[in-house]
CSV table of C-alpha atoms in Angstrom, one decimal:
chain,number,residue,atom,x,y,z
A,13,ASP,CA,134.5,67.4,161.2
A,14,ALA,CA,135.2,70.8,162.8
A,15,GLY,CA,131.5,71.5,163.2
A,16,VAL,CA,129.7,74.6,162.0
A,17,ILE,CA,132.1,77.4,161.5
A,18,GLN,CA,131.1,81.0,161.8
A,19,SER,CA,133.1,84.1,161.2
A,20,PRO,CA,133.8,86.6,162.6
A,21,ARG,CA,133.3,85.7,166.2
A,22,HIS,CA,132.9,89.3,167.1
A,23,GLU,CA,132.1,92.3,165.0
A,24,VAL,CA,131.9,95.9,166.1
A,25,THR,CA,130.7,98.4,163.5
A,26,GLU,CA,129.3,101.8,163.1
A,27,MET,CA,125.7,102.5,162.4
A,28,GLY,CA,125.1,102.6,158.6
A,29,GLN,CA,127.9,100.3,157.7
A,30,GLU,CA,127.4,97.0,155.9
A,31,VAL,CA,128.0,93.8,157.9
A,32,THR,CA,128.5,90.4,156.5
A,33,LEU,CA,128.4,87.3,158.7
A,34,ARG,CA,129.7,84.0,157.3
A,35,CYS,CA,128.9,80.3,158.0
A,36,LYS,CA,130.4,77.1,156.8
A,37,PRO,CA,128.1,74.2,157.5
A,38,ILE,CA,129.0,70.6,158.4
A,39,SER,CA,129.7,68.7,155.3
A,40,GLY,CA,126.7,66.7,154.1
A,41,HIS,CA,124.2,68.7,156.1
A,42,ASN,CA,121.3,69.7,153.8
A,43,SER,CA,119.6,72.3,156.0
A,44,LEU,CA,121.1,75.6,157.2
A,45,PHE,CA,119.5,78.0,159.6
A,46,TRP,CA,120.3,81.6,160.7
A,47,TYR,CA,119.1,82.6,164.2
A,48,ARG,CA,119.4,85.8,166.2
A,49,GLN,CA,119.6,85.9,170.0
A,50,THR,CA,118.8,88.9,172.1
A,51,MET,CA,118.1,89.4,175.7
A,52,MET,CA,114.7,90.7,175.0
A,53,ARG,CA,113.5,88.2,172.5
A,54,GLY,CA,115.7,85.1,173.0
A,55,LEU,CA,116.4,83.0,170.0
A,56,GLU,CA,114.5,83.7,166.8
A,57,LEU,CA,114.8,82.1,163.4
A,58,LEU,CA,115.7,84.5,160.6
A,59,ILE,CA,115.8,82.3,157.6
A,60,TYR,CA,116.5,78.7,156.6
A,61,PHE,CA,117.7,76.9,153.5
A,62,ASN,CA,117.2,73.4,152.3
A,63,ASN,CA,119.7,72.2,149.6
A,64,ASN,CA,120.9,75.8,149.2
A,65,VAL,CA,117.4,77.0,148.5
A,66,PRO,CA,115.8,79.6,150.8
A,67,ILE,CA,112.6,78.0,152.2
A,68,ASP,CA,111.3,80.4,154.9
A,69,ASP,CA,112.6,84.0,155.3
A,70,SER,CA,109.6,85.2,157.3
A,71,GLY,CA,111.8,85.9,160.2
A,72,MET,CA,114.0,88.3,158.4
A,73,PRO,CA,113.3,91.6,160.2
A,74,GLU,CA,113.3,93.9,157.2
A,75,ASP,CA,114.8,94.6,153.8
A,76,ARG,CA,118.1,95.6,155.3
A,77,PHE,CA,118.7,91.9,156.0
A,78,SER,CA,119.6,89.4,153.2
A,79,ALA,CA,121.0,85.9,153.2
A,80,LYS,CA,122.5,83.8,150.5
A,81,MET,CA,123.7,80.2,150.1
A,82,PRO,CA,125.6,80.1,146.8
A,83,ASN,CA,126.7,76.5,147.4
A,84,ALA,CA,126.5,73.7,149.9
A,85,SER,CA,129.5,74.8,151.9
A,86,PHE,CA,128.9,78.5,152.5
A,87,SER,CA,126.3,80.9,153.5
A,88,THR,CA,126.2,84.6,154.3
A,89,LEU,CA,123.9,86.9,156.3
A,90,LYS,CA,124.2,90.6,155.3
A,91,ILE,CA,122.9,93.6,157.0
A,92,GLN,CA,123.0,96.9,155.0
A,93,PRO,CA,122.8,99.5,156.5
A,94,SER,CA,123.3,98.3,160.0
A,95,GLU,CA,121.5,99.9,163.0
A,96,PRO,CA,122.2,99.7,166.8
A,97,ARG,CA,119.1,97.6,167.3
A,98,ASP,CA,120.7,94.9,165.1
A,99,SER,CA,123.2,94.3,168.0
A,100,ALA,CA,122.8,90.6,168.9
A,101,VAL,CA,124.4,87.2,168.7
A,102,TYR,CA,123.8,85.6,165.3
A,103,PHE,CA,123.9,81.8,165.2
A,104,CYS,CA,124.2,79.6,162.2
A,105,ALA,CA,123.0,76.0,162.6
A,106,THR,CA,122.9,73.0,160.3
A,107,SER,CA,121.2,69.7,160.3
A,108,PRO,CA,121.5,66.5,158.1
A,109,GLY,CA,117.9,66.6,157.0
A,110,VAL,CA,114.3,67.3,157.9
A,111,ASN,CA,113.4,67.1,161.6
A,112,THR,CA,116.9,66.0,162.7
A,113,GLU,CA,119.1,67.3,165.4
A,114,ALA,CA,120.6,70.8,164.8
A,115,PHE,CA,124.3,71.6,165.2
A,116,PHE,CA,125.1,75.2,166.1
A,117,GLY,CA,128.1,77.3,165.3
A,118,GLN,CA,129.7,79.4,168.1
A,119,GLY,CA,127.9,82.5,167.0
A,120,THR,CA,128.9,86.0,165.9
A,121,ARG,CA,128.5,88.7,168.5
A,122,LEU,CA,127.5,91.9,166.6
A,123,THR,CA,127.7,95.3,168.1
A,124,VAL,CA,126.5,98.3,166.1
A,125,VAL,CA,127.4,101.6,167.7
B,3,LYS,CA,101.3,83.8,175.4
B,4,ASN,CA,104.5,82.2,174.1
B,5,GLU,CA,104.1,78.9,172.2
B,6,VAL,CA,106.8,77.4,174.3
B,7,GLU,CA,107.0,78.2,178.1
B,8,GLN,CA,109.8,77.1,180.4
B,9,SER,CA,109.9,77.0,184.2
B,10,PRO,CA,111.6,78.1,186.2
B,11,GLN,CA,113.3,81.0,184.5
B,12,ASN,CA,116.2,80.9,187.0
B,13,LEU,CA,117.3,78.1,189.3
B,14,THR,CA,120.0,78.0,191.8
B,15,ALA,CA,120.9,74.8,193.6
B,16,GLN,CA,123.7,73.1,195.5
B,17,GLU,CA,126.1,70.6,194.0
B,18,GLY,CA,124.6,67.1,194.1
B,19,GLU,CA,121.0,68.2,194.0
B,20,PHE,CA,118.5,66.7,191.6
B,21,ILE,CA,117.4,69.3,189.0
B,22,THR,CA,114.2,69.5,187.0
B,23,ILE,CA,113.4,72.0,184.3
B,24,ASN,CA,110.0,72.0,182.7
B,25,CYS,CA,108.8,72.9,179.3
B,26,SER,CA,105.2,73.3,178.1
B,27,TYR,CA,104.1,74.0,174.6
B,28,SER,CA,100.8,74.9,173.0
B,29,VAL,CA,101.3,73.9,169.3
B,30,GLY,CA,101.5,70.6,167.5
B,31,ILE,CA,105.0,69.3,167.2
B,32,SER,CA,107.0,66.6,165.5
B,33,ALA,CA,109.9,66.7,168.0
B,34,LEU,CA,111.1,68.6,171.0
B,35,HIS,CA,114.7,69.6,171.6
B,36,TRP,CA,116.7,70.4,174.7
B,37,LEU,CA,119.7,72.7,174.1
B,38,GLN,CA,122.4,73.8,176.5
B,39,GLN,CA,124.1,77.2,176.2
B,40,HIS,CA,127.2,77.8,178.3
B,41,PRO,CA,128.4,81.3,179.5
B,42,GLY,CA,130.8,81.3,176.5
B,43,GLY,CA,127.7,81.4,174.3
B,44,GLY,CA,128.0,78.2,172.3
B,45,ILE,CA,124.8,76.1,171.9
B,46,VAL,CA,124.8,72.4,172.1
B,47,SER,CA,121.9,70.0,171.3
B,48,LEU,CA,121.3,67.7,174.3
B,49,PHE,CA,118.3,65.8,173.2
B,50,MET,CA,115.8,65.5,170.4
B,51,LEU,CA,112.7,63.4,171.3
B,52,SER,CA,109.2,62.8,170.1
B,53,SER,CA,108.0,60.3,172.7
B,54,GLY,CA,109.0,58.6,176.0
B,55,LYS,CA,112.3,59.2,177.6
B,56,LYS,CA,116.0,59.6,176.7
B,57,LYS,CA,119.0,59.4,178.9
B,58,HIS,CA,122.6,60.6,178.4
B,59,GLY,CA,124.9,60.3,181.3
B,60,ARG,CA,123.4,62.3,184.2
B,61,LEU,CA,120.8,63.9,181.9
B,62,ILE,CA,117.3,62.6,181.4
B,63,ALA,CA,114.7,64.1,179.1
B,64,THR,CA,111.0,63.0,179.1
B,65,ILE,CA,108.1,64.1,177.0
B,66,ASN,CA,104.3,63.6,177.4
B,67,ILE,CA,102.7,64.3,174.1
B,68,GLN,CA,99.2,64.2,175.4
B,69,GLU,CA,99.9,66.8,178.1
B,70,LYS,CA,102.3,68.8,175.8
B,71,HIS,CA,104.9,68.8,178.4
B,72,SER,CA,108.6,67.9,178.7
B,73,SER,CA,111.0,67.8,181.5
B,74,LEU,CA,114.8,67.8,181.7
B,75,HIS,CA,116.4,66.2,184.7
B,76,ILE,CA,119.9,66.4,185.9
B,77,THR,CA,121.0,63.9,188.6
B,78,ALA,CA,124.0,64.6,190.9
B,79,SER,CA,124.3,68.1,189.6
B,80,HIS,CA,127.7,69.7,189.3
B,81,PRO,CA,128.9,73.3,189.0
B,82,ARG,CA,129.9,72.5,185.3
B,83,ASP,CA,126.2,72.0,184.6
B,84,SER,CA,125.7,75.7,185.2
B,85,ALA,CA,124.3,77.0,181.9
B,86,VAL,CA,121.1,78.2,180.2
B,87,TYR,CA,118.9,75.3,179.1
B,88,ILE,CA,116.6,76.0,176.2
B,89,CYS,CA,113.5,74.0,175.1
B,90,ALA,CA,112.6,74.2,171.5
B,91,VAL,CA,109.9,72.5,169.4
B,92,SER,CA,109.8,71.5,165.7
B,93,PRO,CA,106.5,72.0,164.1
B,94,PRO,CA,104.8,69.1,162.4
B,95,LEU,CA,106.6,67.4,159.4
B,96,GLY,CA,107.3,69.8,156.6
B,97,ALA,CA,108.1,72.8,158.6
B,98,GLN,CA,111.6,72.8,160.0
B,99,LYS,CA,112.0,76.0,162.0
B,100,LEU,CA,112.5,75.6,165.7
B,101,VAL,CA,110.3,77.6,168.1
B,102,PHE,CA,112.2,78.4,171.3
B,103,GLY,CA,111.4,78.9,174.9
B,104,GLN,CA,113.0,81.7,176.8
B,105,GLY,CA,115.5,79.4,178.6
B,106,THR,CA,116.2,78.5,182.2
B,107,ARG,CA,119.3,79.8,183.7
B,108,LEU,CA,120.8,77.1,186.0
B,109,THR,CA,123.5,77.9,188.6
B,110,ILE,CA,125.0,75.0,190.6
B,111,ASN,CA,127.0,76.2,193.6
B,112,PRO,CA,129.8,74.0,195.0
């Protein structure tokens, strides 16, 4: 398996534009997590899904952020409209089940100018 | 106060030295994770443990549930061990989200 695949690896966009980050989980993994990493706050959970169903989105900063998992092999994190303070590295991670090891993607480095 | 505290925040050592990174937590957990993040940015899971000790190559992780403390040890450290090491905890069963420490930046000089 190629592991968790995120795209794009880097994204530079102007303030106000819509940004969509993509994640392909490891086949067979039932849990998918979106994390954000900044220098100030470190790693933070934004949202996670179990069997494609959103379980906890309490970490989503505000209504500008939304996440979907339409099927077991694909998830998106969308920011609309984007703001400079959204600049961060966004990681997708998946795990086979509850309380199991997490496997991380390479991350998407987002810069909003 | 953060729920997961790591020490030290930064550590510089010479190649060959024995390294210890500490993690203390203040919440109930079902498991503790040690992660490694290299300068390129990717994050790799090193260990997941809920009791005792685990060993993988030159890496050893221990946890003391009563004291709410874990340590990550690196024996015979090497420059390629230079990375940020992150401690994270899983809340009790039923809640999957990881709570992360701020990380320890380790630099091993040749």
